Each structure stands twice: as structure tokens, then as C-alpha cells.
mmCIF file of C-alpha atoms and ligand atoms in Angstrom:
data_model
loop_
_atom_site.group_PDB
_atom_site.id
_atom_site.type_symbol
_atom_site.label_atom_id
_atom_site.label_comp_id
_atom_site.label_asym_id
_atom_site.label_seq_id
_atom_site.Cartn_x
_atom_site.Cartn_y
_atom_site.Cartn_z
ATOM 1 C CA MET T 1175 -36.147 -84.674 -5.018
ATOM 2 C CA ILE T 1176 -32.086 -84.674 -3.784
ATOM 3 C CA ALA T 1177 -30.311 -81.537 -5.100
ATOM 4 C CA VAL T 1178 -26.987 -82.544 -6.490
ATOM 5 C CA GLU T 1179 -24.492 -80.150 -6.353
ATOM 6 C CA GLU T 1180 -22.481 -79.391 -9.902
ATOM 7 C CA PRO T 1181 -19.201 -80.516 -9.824
ATOM 8 C CA ARG T 1182 -16.608 -78.226 -10.473
ATOM 9 C CA PRO T 1183 -14.897 -78.365 -13.880
ATOM 10 C CA ALA T 1184 -11.394 -79.732 -13.391
ATOM 11 C CA ILE T 1185 -8.592 -77.015 -13.211
ATOM 12 C CA ASP T 1186 -6.681 -77.007 -16.574
ATOM 13 C CA HIS T 1187 -3.015 -76.945 -15.462
ATOM 14 C CA ALA T 1188 -1.793 -75.720 -18.831
ATOM 15 C CA VAL T 1189 -4.286 -72.668 -18.664
ATOM 16 C CA LEU T 1190 -3.561 -71.740 -15.496
ATOM 17 C CA THR T 1191 0.241 -71.935 -15.599
ATOM 18 C CA ASN T 1192 -0.075 -69.543 -18.720
ATOM 19 C CA ARG T 1193 -2.521 -67.400 -16.773
ATOM 20 C CA LEU T 1194 -0.184 -67.077 -13.835
ATOM 21 C CA ILE T 1195 3.191 -66.326 -15.981
ATOM 22 C CA ALA T 1196 1.208 -63.782 -18.236
ATOM 23 C CA ALA T 1197 -0.554 -61.707 -14.583
ATOM 24 C CA CYS T 1198 2.837 -61.824 -13.183
ATOM 25 C CA ARG T 1199 4.566 -60.430 -16.305
ATOM 26 C CA ASP T 1200 1.772 -57.743 -16.430
ATOM 27 C CA VAL T 1201 1.896 -56.661 -12.813
ATOM 28 C CA ILE T 1202 5.786 -56.361 -12.996
ATOM 29 C CA ALA T 1203 5.845 -54.492 -16.494
ATOM 30 C CA THR T 1204 3.201 -52.150 -14.701
ATOM 31 C CA ARG T 1205 5.376 -51.438 -11.691
ATOM 32 C CA GLU T 1206 8.808 -51.625 -13.123
ATOM 33 C CA ALA T 1207 9.217 -47.703 -12.889
ATOM 34 C CA ASP T 1208 8.187 -47.973 -9.038
ATOM 35 C CA LEU T 1209 10.441 -50.887 -8.331
ATOM 36 C CA CYS T 1210 13.331 -49.083 -9.777
ATOM 37 C CA ASP T 1211 12.534 -46.076 -7.644
ATOM 38 C CA LEU T 1212 12.718 -48.150 -4.476
ATOM 39 C CA ASP T 1213 15.825 -49.494 -5.620
ATOM 40 C CA ARG T 1214 17.270 -46.100 -6.676
ATOM 41 C CA ALA T 1215 16.694 -44.785 -3.062
ATOM 42 C CA ILE T 1216 18.407 -47.515 -1.259
ATOM 43 C CA GLY T 1217 20.466 -49.672 -4.393
ATOM 44 C CA ASP T 1218 21.165 -48.851 -7.771
ATOM 45 C CA GLY T 1219 18.013 -48.660 -9.352
ATOM 46 C CA ASP T 1220 17.839 -51.771 -11.384
ATOM 47 C CA HIS T 1221 15.357 -53.828 -9.521
ATOM 48 C CA GLY T 1222 12.364 -53.195 -11.778
ATOM 49 C CA THR T 1223 14.350 -53.644 -14.749
ATOM 50 C CA ASN T 1224 15.592 -57.005 -13.594
ATOM 51 C CA MET T 1225 12.112 -58.269 -12.698
ATOM 52 C CA ARG T 1226 10.832 -57.167 -15.790
ATOM 53 C CA ARG T 1227 13.508 -59.323 -17.801
ATOM 54 C CA GLY T 1228 12.772 -62.238 -15.623
ATOM 55 C CA MET T 1229 9.192 -62.027 -16.178
ATOM 56 C CA ASP T 1230 9.551 -61.661 -20.082
ATOM 57 C CA ALA T 1231 11.854 -64.631 -20.193
ATOM 58 C CA LEU T 1232 9.278 -66.630 -18.172
ATOM 59 C CA ALA T 1233 6.742 -65.353 -20.750
ATOM 60 C CA ALA T 1234 8.804 -66.445 -23.942
ATOM 61 C CA GLU T 1235 8.700 -69.822 -22.239
ATOM 62 C CA SER T 1236 5.244 -69.881 -21.104
ATOM 63 C CA ARG T 1237 4.026 -72.523 -23.390
ATOM 64 C CA GLN T 1238 6.820 -74.728 -22.682
ATOM 65 C CA LEU T 1239 6.334 -74.559 -19.078
ATOM 66 C CA ALA T 1240 2.630 -75.139 -19.154
ATOM 67 C CA ALA T 1241 3.191 -78.699 -20.927
ATOM 68 C CA MET T 1242 5.181 -79.819 -18.115
ATOM 69 C CA PRO T 1243 4.557 -81.390 -14.927
ATOM 70 C CA LEU T 1244 4.331 -78.921 -12.052
ATOM 71 C CA SER T 1245 7.480 -79.619 -10.202
ATOM 72 C CA GLU T 1246 9.371 -79.937 -13.815
ATOM 73 C CA ALA T 1247 7.717 -76.557 -14.593
ATOM 74 C CA MET T 1248 8.725 -74.942 -11.227
ATOM 75 C CA SER T 1249 12.440 -75.992 -11.561
ATOM 76 C CA ARG T 1250 12.831 -75.154 -15.415
ATOM 77 C CA ALA T 1251 11.168 -71.506 -14.227
ATOM 78 C CA GLY T 1252 13.883 -71.452 -11.438
ATOM 79 C CA THR T 1253 16.475 -71.528 -13.860
ATOM 80 C CA ILE T 1254 15.208 -69.082 -16.345
ATOM 81 C CA LEU T 1255 15.028 -66.727 -13.509
ATOM 82 C CA VAL T 1256 18.504 -67.270 -12.461
ATOM 83 C CA MET T 1257 19.638 -66.653 -15.812
ATOM 84 C CA SER T 1258 17.318 -63.730 -16.875
ATOM 85 C CA ILE T 1259 16.619 -61.571 -13.410
ATOM 86 C CA GLY T 1260 20.397 -61.389 -12.410
ATOM 87 C CA GLY T 1261 21.564 -59.243 -9.816
ATOM 88 C CA ALA T 1262 21.169 -60.554 -6.166
ATOM 89 C CA ALA T 1263 17.337 -61.202 -6.884
ATOM 90 C CA GLY T 1264 17.994 -63.627 -9.677
ATOM 91 C CA PRO T 1265 19.666 -66.091 -7.899
ATOM 92 C CA LEU T 1266 17.175 -65.844 -4.468
ATOM 93 C CA TYR T 1267 13.858 -66.051 -6.810
ATOM 94 C CA GLY T 1268 15.557 -68.575 -8.864
ATOM 95 C CA THR T 1269 16.304 -70.770 -5.658
ATOM 96 C CA PHE T 1270 12.767 -70.415 -4.411
ATOM 97 C CA LEU T 1271 11.275 -71.632 -7.629
ATOM 98 C CA MET T 1272 13.971 -74.343 -8.049
ATOM 99 C CA GLU T 1273 13.165 -75.615 -4.276
ATOM 100 C CA LEU T 1274 9.563 -75.514 -4.700
ATOM 101 C CA GLY T 1275 9.987 -77.736 -7.854
ATOM 102 C CA ALA T 1276 12.209 -80.247 -5.791
ATOM 103 C CA ALA T 1277 9.775 -80.272 -2.737
ATOM 104 C CA LEU T 1278 6.736 -80.708 -4.746
ATOM 105 C CA ARG T 1279 8.402 -83.995 -6.360
ATOM 106 C CA ASN T 1280 8.942 -85.307 -2.963
ATOM 107 C CA VAL T 1281 6.583 -83.813 -0.510
ATOM 108 C CA GLU T 1282 3.385 -82.965 -2.181
ATOM 109 C CA ALA T 1283 2.061 -80.682 0.584
ATOM 110 C CA TRP T 1284 2.009 -77.013 -0.457
ATOM 111 C CA PRO T 1285 2.727 -75.752 3.176
ATOM 112 C CA GLU T 1286 5.906 -78.156 3.728
ATOM 113 C CA ALA T 1287 7.085 -77.390 0.001
ATOM 114 C CA LEU T 1288 6.931 -73.574 0.799
ATOM 115 C CA ARG T 1289 8.756 -73.942 3.955
ATOM 116 C CA ARG T 1290 11.621 -75.642 2.373
ATOM 117 C CA ALA T 1291 11.846 -73.208 -0.524
ATOM 118 C CA VAL T 1292 11.764 -70.147 1.856
ATOM 119 C CA ALA T 1293 14.482 -72.031 4.022
ATOM 120 C CA ALA T 1294 16.873 -72.515 0.823
ATOM 121 C CA VAL T 1295 16.078 -68.595 0.097
ATOM 122 C CA ALA T 1296 17.545 -67.733 3.432
ATOM 123 C CA ARG T 1297 20.560 -70.230 3.075
ATOM 124 C CA ARG T 1298 21.206 -68.688 -0.232
ATOM 125 C CA GLY T 1299 21.006 -65.054 0.952
ATOM 126 C CA LYS T 1300 22.861 -65.928 4.302
ATOM 127 C CA SER T 1301 20.005 -63.983 5.746
ATOM 128 C CA ALA T 1302 17.179 -63.906 8.272
ATOM 129 C CA ALA T 1303 13.847 -62.471 9.013
ATOM 130 C CA GLY T 1304 13.884 -58.485 9.783
ATOM 131 C CA GLU T 1305 17.071 -57.887 7.672
ATOM 132 C CA LYS T 1306 14.743 -55.927 5.196
ATOM 133 C CA THR T 1307 14.671 -58.311 1.873
ATOM 134 C CA LEU T 1308 12.535 -60.178 0.184
ATOM 135 C CA LEU T 1309 12.177 -62.516 3.208
ATOM 136 C CA ASP T 1310 10.380 -60.478 5.009
ATOM 137 C CA VAL T 1311 7.448 -61.070 2.899
ATOM 138 C CA LEU T 1312 8.285 -64.732 2.023
ATOM 139 C CA TYR T 1313 8.475 -65.533 5.903
ATOM 140 C CA PRO T 1314 4.887 -64.479 6.879
ATOM 141 C CA LEU T 1315 3.576 -65.745 3.568
ATOM 142 C CA ARG T 1316 4.793 -69.109 4.300
ATOM 143 C CA ASP T 1317 3.035 -68.864 8.143
ATOM 144 C CA GLU T 1318 -0.318 -67.780 6.361
ATOM 145 C CA VAL T 1319 -0.294 -70.544 4.106
ATOM 146 C CA VAL T 1320 0.343 -72.850 6.959
ATOM 147 C CA ARG T 1321 -2.349 -71.317 8.661
ATOM 148 C CA HIS T 1322 -4.663 -71.758 5.639
ATOM 149 C CA THR T 1323 -5.726 -68.143 5.256
ATOM 150 C CA PRO T 1324 -7.934 -67.935 2.598
ATOM 151 C CA LEU T 1325 -6.294 -66.931 -0.699
ATOM 152 C CA PRO T 1326 -8.390 -63.809 -1.306
ATOM 153 C CA LEU T 1327 -7.475 -62.452 2.400
ATOM 154 C CA LEU T 1328 -3.641 -63.161 1.780
ATOM 155 C CA ALA T 1329 -3.925 -61.433 -1.340
ATOM 156 C CA GLN T 1330 -4.754 -58.443 0.740
ATOM 157 C CA ARG T 1331 -2.274 -58.984 3.270
ATOM 158 C CA VAL T 1332 1.029 -59.154 1.600
ATOM 159 C CA GLN T 1333 1.299 -55.588 0.739
ATOM 160 C CA GLY T 1334 1.555 -55.108 4.600
ATOM 161 C CA PHE T 1335 4.327 -57.200 4.808
ATOM 162 C CA ALA T 1336 6.256 -55.220 2.315
ATOM 163 C CA GLU T 1337 5.510 -52.042 4.172
ATOM 164 C CA MET T 1338 6.663 -53.697 7.479
ATOM 165 C CA THR T 1339 10.568 -53.513 5.600
ATOM 166 C CA ILE T 1340 10.120 -49.633 5.533
ATOM 167 C CA ASP T 1341 11.359 -49.262 9.310
ATOM 168 C CA MET T 1342 14.026 -52.075 8.989
ATOM 169 C CA GLN T 1343 17.491 -51.461 8.720
ATOM 170 C CA ALA T 1344 19.104 -53.174 5.606
ATOM 171 C CA MET T 1345 21.417 -55.895 6.683
ATOM 172 C CA ARG T 1346 21.837 -57.532 3.397
ATOM 173 C CA GLY T 1347 22.730 -56.658 -0.324
ATOM 174 C CA ARG T 1348 23.667 -53.113 -1.202
ATOM 175 C CA ALA T 1349 21.274 -51.449 0.872
ATOM 176 C CA SER T 1350 23.018 -52.584 3.818
ATOM 177 C CA PHE T 1351 25.912 -50.297 2.770
ATOM 178 C CA LEU T 1352 23.730 -47.480 3.664
ATOM 179 C CA GLY T 1353 23.365 -48.562 7.092
ATOM 180 C CA GLU T 1354 20.852 -46.768 9.251
ATOM 181 C CA ARG T 1355 20.096 -44.404 6.380
ATOM 182 C CA SER T 1356 18.357 -47.542 4.804
ATOM 183 C CA ILE T 1357 15.674 -46.795 7.270
ATOM 184 C CA GLY T 1358 12.530 -45.472 5.913
ATOM 185 C CA HIS T 1359 12.213 -46.875 2.378
ATOM 186 C CA MET T 1360 10.410 -49.836 1.320
ATOM 187 C CA ASP T 1361 13.028 -52.787 0.232
ATOM 188 C CA PRO T 1362 12.638 -53.357 -3.581
ATOM 189 C CA GLY T 1363 13.030 -57.244 -3.366
ATOM 190 C CA ALA T 1364 10.160 -57.346 -0.601
ATOM 191 C CA ALA T 1365 8.057 -55.029 -2.845
ATOM 192 C CA SER T 1366 8.203 -57.183 -6.067
ATOM 193 C CA CYS T 1367 7.596 -60.376 -3.550
ATOM 194 C CA ALA T 1368 4.405 -58.942 -2.506
ATOM 195 C CA LEU T 1369 2.997 -57.876 -5.980
ATOM 196 C CA LEU T 1370 3.959 -61.290 -7.375
ATOM 197 C CA ALA T 1371 2.427 -63.099 -4.159
ATOM 198 C CA ALA T 1372 -0.764 -61.252 -4.475
ATOM 199 C CA THR T 1373 -1.151 -61.833 -8.064
ATOM 200 C CA ILE T 1374 -0.449 -65.330 -7.764
ATOM 201 C CA CYS T 1375 -2.954 -65.481 -4.705
ATOM 202 C CA ARG T 1376 -5.791 -63.809 -6.693
ATOM 203 C CA GLU T 1377 -5.139 -66.084 -9.842
ATOM 204 C CA LEU T 1378 -5.481 -68.986 -7.962
ATOM 205 C CA ALA T 1379 -8.360 -68.228 -6.382
ATOM 206 C CA GLU T 1380 -10.076 -66.834 -9.557
ATOM 207 C CA ALA T 1381 -9.609 -70.604 -10.896
ATOM 208 C CA GLY T 1382 -11.277 -71.808 -7.762
ATOM 209 C CA ILE T 1383 -8.207 -73.245 -5.716
ATOM 210 C CA GLU T 1384 -8.720 -72.759 -1.983
HETATM 211 P P1 LIG Z 1590 20.991 -55.901 -7.221
HETATM 212 O O1 LIG Z 1590 21.301 -55.612 -5.665
HETATM 213 O O2 LIG Z 1590 22.225 -56.975 -7.660
HETATM 214 O O3 LIG Z 1590 21.114 -54.882 -7.802
HETATM 215 P P2 LIG Z 1590 18.156 -56.453 -7.436
HETATM 216 O O4 LIG Z 1590 18.115 -54.742 -7.175
HETATM 217 O O5 LIG Z 1590 17.728 -56.928 -8.537
HETATM 218 O O6 LIG Z 1590 19.940 -56.958 -7.402
HETATM 219 O O7 LIG Z 1590 17.382 -56.697 -5.930
HETATM 220 C C1 LIG Z 1590 17.970 -56.580 -4.752
HETATM 221 C C2 LIG Z 1590 16.917 -57.000 -3.801
HETATM 222 O O8 LIG Z 1590 17.376 -58.404 -3.794
HETATM 223 C C3 LIG Z 1590 16.763 -56.528 -2.457
HETATM 224 O O9 LIG Z 1590 15.776 -55.475 -2.195
HETATM 225 C C4 LIG Z 1590 16.872 -57.427 -1.409
HETATM 226 O O10 LIG Z 1590 15.255 -57.756 -1.320
HETATM 227 C C5 LIG Z 1590 16.877 -58.481 -2.100
HETATM 228 N N1 LIG Z 1590 18.485 -59.120 -1.693
HETATM 229 C C6 LIG Z 1590 19.920 -58.566 -1.811
HETATM 230 N N2 LIG Z 1590 20.732 -59.537 -1.090
HETATM 231 C C7 LIG Z 1590 19.869 -60.153 -0.359
HETATM 232 C C8 LIG Z 1590 20.178 -61.344 0.189
HETATM 233 N N3 LIG Z 1590 21.491 -61.377 0.604
HETATM 234 N N4 LIG Z 1590 19.491 -62.167 0.907
HETATM 235 C C9 LIG Z 1590 17.821 -61.800 0.765
HETATM 236 N N5 LIG Z 1590 17.372 -61.094 -0.051
HETATM 237 C C10 LIG Z 1590 18.395 -60.344 -0.925
HETATM 238 MG MG1 LIG Z 1591 19.489 -53.299 -7.988
#
């Protein structure tokens, strides 16, 4: 008899979207105080609160987002984040998702869409790698996705990317006002970005996405 492999059940896009949003909201709510502590050390102490507001706003529209085609949902989620997170991080996270949505509409391939979204964040922030921002997580994350690193492994690695910002001197945003005194602290934006990326990688892996 020929062994026939069981076909994997198709991933329900709406279920996955709801799960991703809930998981992102949970991790940020759990780590809100830690993110504020990091921002208190080299900024104004609001990054956890800002991110929490953003995740709550996404969760409030979770059902509507889940009903949209993926690229449209990304663009809408980006707009929600710009309006709700505020500060420096809002427009950056928002740009990331809006560009991802636009790229997915035109390109389809994830690595290329991610490359475009990261480039858009860099343009928006007028910032580059090594300047102690969330880009120091996004660039290596993009490179790993291009190399097709398995998602569970990537989930383990992203925290290390955020830790690399500890030894960097901030060149952008409020932390840059501290000059050399910004060295020795993890960048709060890099920390939130790593938390979200790890959460998303784990959820996608659990859903059977490779
Ligand atoms: P604010 O600085 O307005 O209080 P947040 O505290 O929410 O905003 O976000 C701060 C984070 O935003 C920083 O830790 C950094 O990662 C990111 N950031 C700030 N300015 C820039 C920039 N020009 N380019 C890229 N990232 C930036
Ligand atoms: Mg702040």
C-alpha cells in the first residue's frame, strides 16, 4: 500500500490574524513596564505605554482586520499604529506595516516585501544600522528572512539583535541627546521590536507556516 501523507489543513487567515494580534497585545502588555524602564534610562519613559496603546487599538479592530485581504489589513494596521502609538515609534511602526501592505500588493514574495518595509522605516527615521534604534533589529531580521532561517530559530535569535544595541551610542531620537551616556542601555524600540518579532515568528511556526 502506498502511504499517503495527510494534507495539512489550510491555514485560516482570519483565525491567524486574530491570534497574531492577541499574541502581540499580550506580550506588550506583559512587558509594558520593562519597556518603560528602558525608555526611562535613555528617553522619556513612555515607550511601553505607547506600544500598549497601539496594541490595544489593533485588538479593538482585530475582527475587521481579520476580514480584510492580507495586504489591506497590513495597511490599515499601519494607519492604526500611527494614530495610536504616537511619539517617534508610531510613525516608524506604522510606516513598516503600511509599506509591507503596499509591497505585498505588488511583489508578493515576503523577503522582498520585508526589504522594502525596512527601507521605508530607514527613510522615515532618516536612520541607518548601528544608530541604536529598532532598525538594529529590523535589518538583521530581514537578512535572516532572506536566508530562510526557520521561524523557531529566528524567534530565539531576535532578542540577541536587541541586545546588540546595548553597546551602541544613540544617534537618533531622544536617546541621542545623551551622547555617550546612552551606551550601556538597550534601546527600547529595539526591545519592543524584538518582542513582537519573536512573538510573530512563534505564532506563525505554530500555525504551520515555514
Ligand atoms: P518618543 O521617543 O517620542 O518618546 P518612543 O519612546 O515611543 O517615542 O520610541 C522611542 C524609540 O523610537 C527609540 O527607542 C528608537 O528605537 C525609535 N526611534 C526614535 N527615533 C528614531 C529614528 N529617527 N529612527 C529610527 N528609530 C527611531
Ligand atoms: Mg519615549
